[in-house]
Tab-separated table of C-alpha atoms and ligand atoms in Angstrom:
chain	number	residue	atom	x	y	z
U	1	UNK	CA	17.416	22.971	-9.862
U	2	UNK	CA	19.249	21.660	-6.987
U	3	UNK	CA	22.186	18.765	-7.837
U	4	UNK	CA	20.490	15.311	-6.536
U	5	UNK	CA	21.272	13.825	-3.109
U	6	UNK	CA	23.621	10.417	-3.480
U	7	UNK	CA	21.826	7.383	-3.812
U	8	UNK	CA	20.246	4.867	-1.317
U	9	UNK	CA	22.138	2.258	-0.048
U	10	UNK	CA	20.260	-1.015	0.190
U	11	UNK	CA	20.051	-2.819	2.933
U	12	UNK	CA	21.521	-6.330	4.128
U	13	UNK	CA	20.199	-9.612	2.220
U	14	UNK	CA	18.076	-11.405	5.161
U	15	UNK	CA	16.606	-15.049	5.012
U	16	UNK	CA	15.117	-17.314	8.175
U	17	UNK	CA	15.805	-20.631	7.972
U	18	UNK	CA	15.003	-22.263	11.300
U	19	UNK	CA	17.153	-22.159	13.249
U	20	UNK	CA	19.242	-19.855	11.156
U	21	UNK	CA	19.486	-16.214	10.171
U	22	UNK	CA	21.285	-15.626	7.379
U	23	UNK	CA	21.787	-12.116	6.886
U	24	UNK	CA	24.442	-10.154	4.755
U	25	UNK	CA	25.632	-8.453	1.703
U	26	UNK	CA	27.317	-10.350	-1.780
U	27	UNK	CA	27.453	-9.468	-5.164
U	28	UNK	CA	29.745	-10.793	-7.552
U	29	UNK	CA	32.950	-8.208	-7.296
U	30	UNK	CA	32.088	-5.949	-5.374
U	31	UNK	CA	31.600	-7.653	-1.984
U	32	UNK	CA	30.724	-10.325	-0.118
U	33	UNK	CA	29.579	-10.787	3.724
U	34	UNK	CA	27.629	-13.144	5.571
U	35	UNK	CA	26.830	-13.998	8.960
U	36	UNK	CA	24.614	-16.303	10.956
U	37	UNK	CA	24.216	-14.783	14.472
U	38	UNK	CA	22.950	-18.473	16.200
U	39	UNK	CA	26.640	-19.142	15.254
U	40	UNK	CA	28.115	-16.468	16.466
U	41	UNK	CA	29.753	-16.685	13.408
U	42	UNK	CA	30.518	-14.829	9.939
U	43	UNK	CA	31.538	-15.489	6.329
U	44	UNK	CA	34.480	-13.030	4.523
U	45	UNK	CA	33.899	-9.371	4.579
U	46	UNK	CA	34.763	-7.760	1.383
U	47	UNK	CA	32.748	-4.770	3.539
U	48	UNK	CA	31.592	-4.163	7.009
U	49	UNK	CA	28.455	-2.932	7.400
U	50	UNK	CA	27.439	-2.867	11.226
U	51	UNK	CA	25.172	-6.187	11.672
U	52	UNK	CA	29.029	-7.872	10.649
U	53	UNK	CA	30.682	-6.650	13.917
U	54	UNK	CA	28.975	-9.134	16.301
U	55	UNK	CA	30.364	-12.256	15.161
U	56	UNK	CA	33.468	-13.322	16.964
U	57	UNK	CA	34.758	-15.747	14.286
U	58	UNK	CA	34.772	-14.561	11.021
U	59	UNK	CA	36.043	-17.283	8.393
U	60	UNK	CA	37.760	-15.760	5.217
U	61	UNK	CA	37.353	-17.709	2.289
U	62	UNK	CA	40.021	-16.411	0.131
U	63	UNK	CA	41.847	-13.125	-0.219
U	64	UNK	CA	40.461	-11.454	-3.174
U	65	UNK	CA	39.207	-8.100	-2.124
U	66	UNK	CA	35.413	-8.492	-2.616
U	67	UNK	CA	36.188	-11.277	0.196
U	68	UNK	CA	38.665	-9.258	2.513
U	69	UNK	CA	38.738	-5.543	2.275
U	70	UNK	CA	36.650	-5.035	5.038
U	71	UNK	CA	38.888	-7.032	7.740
U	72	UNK	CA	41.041	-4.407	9.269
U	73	UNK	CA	38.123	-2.110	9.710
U	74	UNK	CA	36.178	-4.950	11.181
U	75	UNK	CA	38.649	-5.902	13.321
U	76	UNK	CA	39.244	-1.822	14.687
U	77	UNK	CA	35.233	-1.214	14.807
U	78	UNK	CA	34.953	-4.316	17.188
U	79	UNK	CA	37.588	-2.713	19.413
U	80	UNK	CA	36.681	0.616	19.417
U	81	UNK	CA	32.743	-0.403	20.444
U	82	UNK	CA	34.482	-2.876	23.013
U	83	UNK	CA	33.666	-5.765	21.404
U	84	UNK	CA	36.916	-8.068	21.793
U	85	UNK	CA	39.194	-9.527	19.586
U	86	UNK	CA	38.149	-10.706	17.125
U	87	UNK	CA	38.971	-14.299	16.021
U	88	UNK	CA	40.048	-14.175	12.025
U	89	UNK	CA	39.548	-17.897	10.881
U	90	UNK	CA	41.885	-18.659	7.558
U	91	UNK	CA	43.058	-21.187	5.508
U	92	UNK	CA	46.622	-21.424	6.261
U	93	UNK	CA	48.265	-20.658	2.963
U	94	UNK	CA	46.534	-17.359	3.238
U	95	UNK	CA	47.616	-16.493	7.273
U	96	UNK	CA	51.019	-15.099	6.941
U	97	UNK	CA	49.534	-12.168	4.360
U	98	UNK	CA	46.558	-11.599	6.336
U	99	UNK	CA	48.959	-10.546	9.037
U	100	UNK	CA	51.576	-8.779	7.015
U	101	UNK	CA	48.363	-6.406	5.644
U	102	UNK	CA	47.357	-5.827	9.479
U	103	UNK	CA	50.534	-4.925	10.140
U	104	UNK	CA	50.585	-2.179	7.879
U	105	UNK	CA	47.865	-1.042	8.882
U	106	UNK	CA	49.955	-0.254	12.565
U	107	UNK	CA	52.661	1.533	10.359
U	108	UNK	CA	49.463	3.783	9.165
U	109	UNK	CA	47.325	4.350	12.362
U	110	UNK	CA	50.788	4.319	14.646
U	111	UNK	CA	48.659	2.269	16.791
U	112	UNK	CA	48.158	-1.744	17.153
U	113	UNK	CA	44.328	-3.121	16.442
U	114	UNK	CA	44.255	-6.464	18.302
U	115	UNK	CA	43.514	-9.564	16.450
U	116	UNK	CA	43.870	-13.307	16.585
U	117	UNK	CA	44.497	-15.405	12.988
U	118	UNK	CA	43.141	-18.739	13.365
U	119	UNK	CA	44.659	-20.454	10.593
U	120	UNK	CA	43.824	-23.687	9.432
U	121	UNK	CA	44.766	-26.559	7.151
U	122	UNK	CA	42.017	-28.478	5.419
U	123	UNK	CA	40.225	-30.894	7.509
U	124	UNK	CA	41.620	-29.587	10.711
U	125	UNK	CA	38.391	-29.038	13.077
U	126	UNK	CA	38.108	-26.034	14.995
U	127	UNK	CA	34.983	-25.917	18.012
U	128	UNK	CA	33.342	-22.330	17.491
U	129	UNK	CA	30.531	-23.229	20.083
U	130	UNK	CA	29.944	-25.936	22.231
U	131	UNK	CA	29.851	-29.051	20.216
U	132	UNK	CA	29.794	-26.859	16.485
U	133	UNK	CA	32.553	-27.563	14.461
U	134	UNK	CA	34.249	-25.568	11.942
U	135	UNK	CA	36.152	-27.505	9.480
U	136	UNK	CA	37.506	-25.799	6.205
U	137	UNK	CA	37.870	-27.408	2.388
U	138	UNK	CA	40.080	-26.059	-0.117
U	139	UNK	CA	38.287	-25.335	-3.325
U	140	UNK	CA	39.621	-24.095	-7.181
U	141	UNK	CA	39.664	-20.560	-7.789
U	142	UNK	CA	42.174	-18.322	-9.126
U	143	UNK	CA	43.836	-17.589	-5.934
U	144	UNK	CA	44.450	-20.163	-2.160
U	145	UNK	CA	40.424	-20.324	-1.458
U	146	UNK	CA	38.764	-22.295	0.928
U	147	UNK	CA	35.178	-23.380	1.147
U	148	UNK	CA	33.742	-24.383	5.373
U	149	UNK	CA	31.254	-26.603	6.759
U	150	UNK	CA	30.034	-26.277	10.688
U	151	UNK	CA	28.920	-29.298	12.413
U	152	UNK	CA	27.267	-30.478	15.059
U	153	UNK	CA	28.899	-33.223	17.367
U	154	UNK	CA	26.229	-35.976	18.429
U	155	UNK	CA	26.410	-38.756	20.568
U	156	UNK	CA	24.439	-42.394	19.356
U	157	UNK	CA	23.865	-45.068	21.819
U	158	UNK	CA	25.775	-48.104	20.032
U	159	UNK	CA	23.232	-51.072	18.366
U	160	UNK	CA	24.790	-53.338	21.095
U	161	UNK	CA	23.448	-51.737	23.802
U	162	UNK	CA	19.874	-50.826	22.466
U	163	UNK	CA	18.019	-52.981	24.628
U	164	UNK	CA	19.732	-52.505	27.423
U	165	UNK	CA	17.720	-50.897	30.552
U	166	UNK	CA	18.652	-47.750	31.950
U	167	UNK	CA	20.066	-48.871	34.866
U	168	UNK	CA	22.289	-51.445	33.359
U	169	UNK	CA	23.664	-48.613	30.950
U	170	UNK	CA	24.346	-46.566	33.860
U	171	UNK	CA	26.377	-48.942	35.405
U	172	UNK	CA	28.520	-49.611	32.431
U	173	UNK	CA	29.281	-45.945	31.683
U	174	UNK	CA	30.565	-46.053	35.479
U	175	UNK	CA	32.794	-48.742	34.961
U	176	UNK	CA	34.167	-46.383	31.908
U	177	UNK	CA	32.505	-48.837	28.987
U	178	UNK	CA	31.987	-46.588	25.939
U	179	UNK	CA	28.476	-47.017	25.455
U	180	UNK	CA	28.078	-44.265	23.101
U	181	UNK	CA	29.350	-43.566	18.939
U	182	UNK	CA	29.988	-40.204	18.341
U	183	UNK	CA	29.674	-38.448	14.999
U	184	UNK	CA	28.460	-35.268	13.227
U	185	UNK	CA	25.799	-33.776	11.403
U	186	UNK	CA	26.765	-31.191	9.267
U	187	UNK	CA	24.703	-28.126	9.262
U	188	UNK	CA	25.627	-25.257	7.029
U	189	UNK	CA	28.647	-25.386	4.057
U	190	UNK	CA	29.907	-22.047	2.730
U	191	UNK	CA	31.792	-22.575	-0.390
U	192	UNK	CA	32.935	-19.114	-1.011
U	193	UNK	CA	34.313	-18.829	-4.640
U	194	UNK	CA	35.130	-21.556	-6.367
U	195	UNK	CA	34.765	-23.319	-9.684
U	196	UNK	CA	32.769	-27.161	-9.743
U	197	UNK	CA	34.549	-29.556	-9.362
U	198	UNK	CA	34.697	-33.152	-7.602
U	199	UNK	CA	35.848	-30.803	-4.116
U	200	UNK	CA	31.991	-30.234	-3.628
U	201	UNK	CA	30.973	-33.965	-4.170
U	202	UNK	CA	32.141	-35.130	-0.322
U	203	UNK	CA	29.868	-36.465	1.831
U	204	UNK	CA	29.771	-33.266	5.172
U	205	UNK	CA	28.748	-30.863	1.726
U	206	UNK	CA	26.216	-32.730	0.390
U	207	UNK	CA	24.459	-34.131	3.592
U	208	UNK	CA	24.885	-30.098	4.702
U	209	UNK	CA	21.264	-28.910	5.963
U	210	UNK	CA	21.946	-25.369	4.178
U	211	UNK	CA	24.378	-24.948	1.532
U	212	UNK	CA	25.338	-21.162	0.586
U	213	UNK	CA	27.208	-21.211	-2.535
U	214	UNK	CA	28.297	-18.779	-5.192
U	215	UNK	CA	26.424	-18.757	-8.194
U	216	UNK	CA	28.341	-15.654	-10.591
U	217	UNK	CA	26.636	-16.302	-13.935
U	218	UNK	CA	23.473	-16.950	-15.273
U	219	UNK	CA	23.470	-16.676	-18.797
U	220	UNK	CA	24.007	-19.731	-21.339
U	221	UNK	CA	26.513	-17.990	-23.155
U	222	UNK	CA	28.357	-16.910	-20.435
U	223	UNK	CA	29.740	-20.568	-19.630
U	224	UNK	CA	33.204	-19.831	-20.606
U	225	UNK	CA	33.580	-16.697	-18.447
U	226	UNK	CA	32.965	-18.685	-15.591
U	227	UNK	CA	35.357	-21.146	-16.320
U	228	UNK	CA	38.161	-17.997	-16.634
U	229	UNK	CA	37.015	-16.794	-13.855
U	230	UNK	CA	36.699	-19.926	-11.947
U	231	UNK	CA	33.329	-19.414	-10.698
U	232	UNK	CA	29.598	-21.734	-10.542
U	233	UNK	CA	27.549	-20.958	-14.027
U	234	UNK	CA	24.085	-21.595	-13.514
U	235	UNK	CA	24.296	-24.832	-14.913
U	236	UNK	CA	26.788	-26.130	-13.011
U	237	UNK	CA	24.853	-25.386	-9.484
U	238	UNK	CA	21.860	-26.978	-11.088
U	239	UNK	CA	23.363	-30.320	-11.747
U	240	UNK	CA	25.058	-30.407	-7.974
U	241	UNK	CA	21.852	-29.740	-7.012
U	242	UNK	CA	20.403	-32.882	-8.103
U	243	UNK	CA	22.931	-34.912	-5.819
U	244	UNK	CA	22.561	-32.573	-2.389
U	245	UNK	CA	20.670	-33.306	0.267
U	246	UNK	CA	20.317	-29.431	1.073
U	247	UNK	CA	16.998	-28.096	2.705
U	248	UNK	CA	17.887	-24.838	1.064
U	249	UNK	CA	20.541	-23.612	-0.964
U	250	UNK	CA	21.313	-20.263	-1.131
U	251	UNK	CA	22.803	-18.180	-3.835
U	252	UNK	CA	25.184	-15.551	-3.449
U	253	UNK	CA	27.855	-13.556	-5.806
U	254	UNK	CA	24.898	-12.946	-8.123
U	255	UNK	CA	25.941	-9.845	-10.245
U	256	UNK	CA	24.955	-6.857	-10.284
U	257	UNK	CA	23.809	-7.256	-13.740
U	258	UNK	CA	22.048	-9.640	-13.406
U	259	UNK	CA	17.633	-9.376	-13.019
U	260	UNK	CA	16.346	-11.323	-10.265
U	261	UNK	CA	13.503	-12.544	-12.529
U	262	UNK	CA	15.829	-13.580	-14.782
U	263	UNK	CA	17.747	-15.279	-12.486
U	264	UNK	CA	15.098	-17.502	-10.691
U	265	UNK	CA	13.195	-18.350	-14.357
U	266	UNK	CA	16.724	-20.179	-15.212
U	267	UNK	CA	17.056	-21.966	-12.450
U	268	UNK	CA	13.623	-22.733	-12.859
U	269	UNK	CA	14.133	-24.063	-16.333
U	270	UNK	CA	17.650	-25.517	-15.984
U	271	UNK	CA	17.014	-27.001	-12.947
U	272	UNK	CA	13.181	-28.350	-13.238
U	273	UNK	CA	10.037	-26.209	-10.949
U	274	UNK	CA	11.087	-28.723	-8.252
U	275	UNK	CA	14.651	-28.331	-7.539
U	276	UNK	CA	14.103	-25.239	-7.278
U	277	UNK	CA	11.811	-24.705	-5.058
U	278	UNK	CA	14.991	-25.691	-2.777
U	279	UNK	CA	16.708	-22.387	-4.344
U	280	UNK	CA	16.929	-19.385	-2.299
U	281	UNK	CA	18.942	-16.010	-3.452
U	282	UNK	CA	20.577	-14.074	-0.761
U	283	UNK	CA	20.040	-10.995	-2.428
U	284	UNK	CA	15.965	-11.276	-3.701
U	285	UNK	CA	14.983	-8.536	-1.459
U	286	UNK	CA	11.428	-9.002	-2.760
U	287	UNK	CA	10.668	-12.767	-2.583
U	288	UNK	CA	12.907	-13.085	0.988
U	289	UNK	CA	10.627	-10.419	2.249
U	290	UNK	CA	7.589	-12.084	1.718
U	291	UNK	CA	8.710	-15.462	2.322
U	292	UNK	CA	9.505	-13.744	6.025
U	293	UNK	CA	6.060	-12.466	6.165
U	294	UNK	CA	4.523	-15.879	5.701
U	295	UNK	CA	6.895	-16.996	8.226
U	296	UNK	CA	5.494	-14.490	10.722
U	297	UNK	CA	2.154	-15.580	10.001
U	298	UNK	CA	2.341	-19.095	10.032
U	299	UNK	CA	3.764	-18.313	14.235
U	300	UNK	CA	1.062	-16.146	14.458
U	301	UNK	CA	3.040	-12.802	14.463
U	302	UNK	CA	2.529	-9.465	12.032
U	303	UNK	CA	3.801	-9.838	9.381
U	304	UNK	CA	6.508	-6.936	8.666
U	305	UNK	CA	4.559	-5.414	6.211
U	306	UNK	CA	1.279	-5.133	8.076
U	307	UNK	CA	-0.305	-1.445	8.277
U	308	UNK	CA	0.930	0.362	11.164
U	309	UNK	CA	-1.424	1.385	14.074
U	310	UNK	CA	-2.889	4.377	13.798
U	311	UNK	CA	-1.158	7.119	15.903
U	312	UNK	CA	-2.647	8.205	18.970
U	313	UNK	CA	-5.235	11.329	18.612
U	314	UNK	CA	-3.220	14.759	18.094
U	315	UNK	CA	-3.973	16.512	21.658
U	316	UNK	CA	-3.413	20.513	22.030
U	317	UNK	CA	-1.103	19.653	25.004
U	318	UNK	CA	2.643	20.529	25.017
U	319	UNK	CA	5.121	17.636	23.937
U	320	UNK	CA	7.336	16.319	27.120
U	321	UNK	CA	10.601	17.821	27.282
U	322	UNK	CA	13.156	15.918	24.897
U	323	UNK	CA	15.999	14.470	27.360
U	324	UNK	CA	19.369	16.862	27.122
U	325	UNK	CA	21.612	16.044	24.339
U	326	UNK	CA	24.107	13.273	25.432
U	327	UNK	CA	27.358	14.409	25.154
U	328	UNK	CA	29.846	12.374	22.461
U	329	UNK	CA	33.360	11.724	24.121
U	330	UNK	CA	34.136	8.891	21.905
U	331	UNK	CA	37.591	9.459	20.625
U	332	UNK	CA	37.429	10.377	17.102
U	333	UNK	CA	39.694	7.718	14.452
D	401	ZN	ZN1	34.207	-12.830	-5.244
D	402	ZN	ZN1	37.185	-14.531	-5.775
């Protein structure tokens, strides 16, 4: 009998919610990546598969190596397809040995892999897009960490002027009067790891439209390993949940361990049938599939897992001449 071929890799964790992708890869210790392409944007990258490399900014949450190990190769893949440097966002406590493990990486390859660090402290905004706003949080895990919310910058015309008409506004905002209040909605938080704690109570995190958070153990006896390990237990996402204002919250650094079943019957029953209908897991391949489908349908598109079309009839004629093979000159590294 012939030795087996290796096993299948799955693919990336995918979920639509308007106006976000969410696509990615994260389970508890072995890695964690995220990104959200209508951001142009990505979360750590304890590996790289190939949907990472897009994102220009790519926010590191904390340096352990389910989190990081994938940055210098994300950072040389970008160059070698011709991507541009890429922008390495950071909490600043973290910056100066994000650069001292890129710069051995120049001592290895004898060759320099562009990069920017972006380091921040907490609080400090950072514009990714026009009028989107990165800000990062520092939250408690065993190592620096940082948790990020994006925002979007808004402009409200003040009470005082509501019944002004237009062309009376007009004319003040010539003469420089400041008509307008800015502020922000916050969109999407990504907490990274981190342990509960009064850091995830402020207001940006809990008015956030999606909230992707960590969620490492499941089990009710398994409440003291979280606390070693500084991570959410089940029950500790469940009673945050009762205070955010989330459309969805999404679950991520889900062991491997544990059953998906499993998983969504506890949060089910810790939680109550209606919290959790607000619970989405990253990694459900099954459920996020179908939920996609429905969202096909409801626009009126196939769903992904229509049949196929039937091929075209077999005819006896030749096939067409397959084009030459295209020559590879990429430089191999
Ligand atoms: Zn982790
Ligand atoms: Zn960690």
């Amino acid at each position: 009998m012939l030795p087996k071929p290796p096993p299948r890799e799955n693919s990336l964790g995918f979920l639509y919610c308007p106006p976000f992708r969410i696509w990615g890869e994260s389970i508890a210790g072995e890695a964690t990546c995220l990104q959200i392409p209508e951001l142009d944007l990505g979360f750590d990258i304890g590996t790289c598969p190939r949907a990472m490399l897009p994102s220009k900014h790519l926010a590191i949450t904390h340096g352990h190596m389910d989190h990081i190990g994938g940055l210098a190769y994300y950072c040389s893949q970008r160059r070698f397809q011709g991507m541009g440097t890429a922008k390495i966002v950071c909490d600043q406590r973290i910056a100066g040995a994000i650069k001292r493990m890129m710069e051995g990486y120049v001592e290895l390859e004898r060759q320099r892999t562009p990069f920017d660090v972006v380091p921040l402290v907490a609080g400090q905004p950072l514009e990714i897009k026009n009028n989107i706003v990165l800000r990062g949080f520092e939250t408690e895990h065993t190592c620096p960490s940082f948790g990020y919310t994006v925002s979007e910058k808004r402009t409200k015309l003040k009470p005082e002027y509501h019944e002004f008409p237009q062309e009376k506004l007009r004319e003040l905002k010539e003469r420089g009067v400041e008509i307008t209040r800015a502020f922000e909605v916050p969109l999407i938080t990504f907490t990274g790891d981190t342990a509960p704690g009064p850091h995830l109570l402020t207001e940006p995190i809990r008015k956030s439209q999606l909230l992707i958070t960590e969620c490492t153990f499941f089990e009710p006896e398994h409440k003291e390993r979280a606390k070693v390990g500084m991570h959410m237990h089940l029950d500790d996402v469940a009673e945050w949940l009762r205070i955010c204002e989330c459309q969805w919250m999404i679950l991520t650094h889900v062991s491997r361990r544990t059953d998906m079943q499993y998983a969504r019957k506890r949060i089910g029953e810790v939680a109550g049938p209606k919290a959790a209908e607000r619970v989405l897991f990253l990694m459900d391949y099954k459920a996020n599939k179908a939920r996609y489908d429905q969202q096909l349908i409801a626009a009126g598109e196939q769903p992904l897992s229509a049949p196929k079309a039937a091929p075209p009839p077999r005819t006896n004629r030749a096939p067409a001449a397959r084009p030459a093979e295209m020559s590879s000159d990429s430089d191999e590294e």
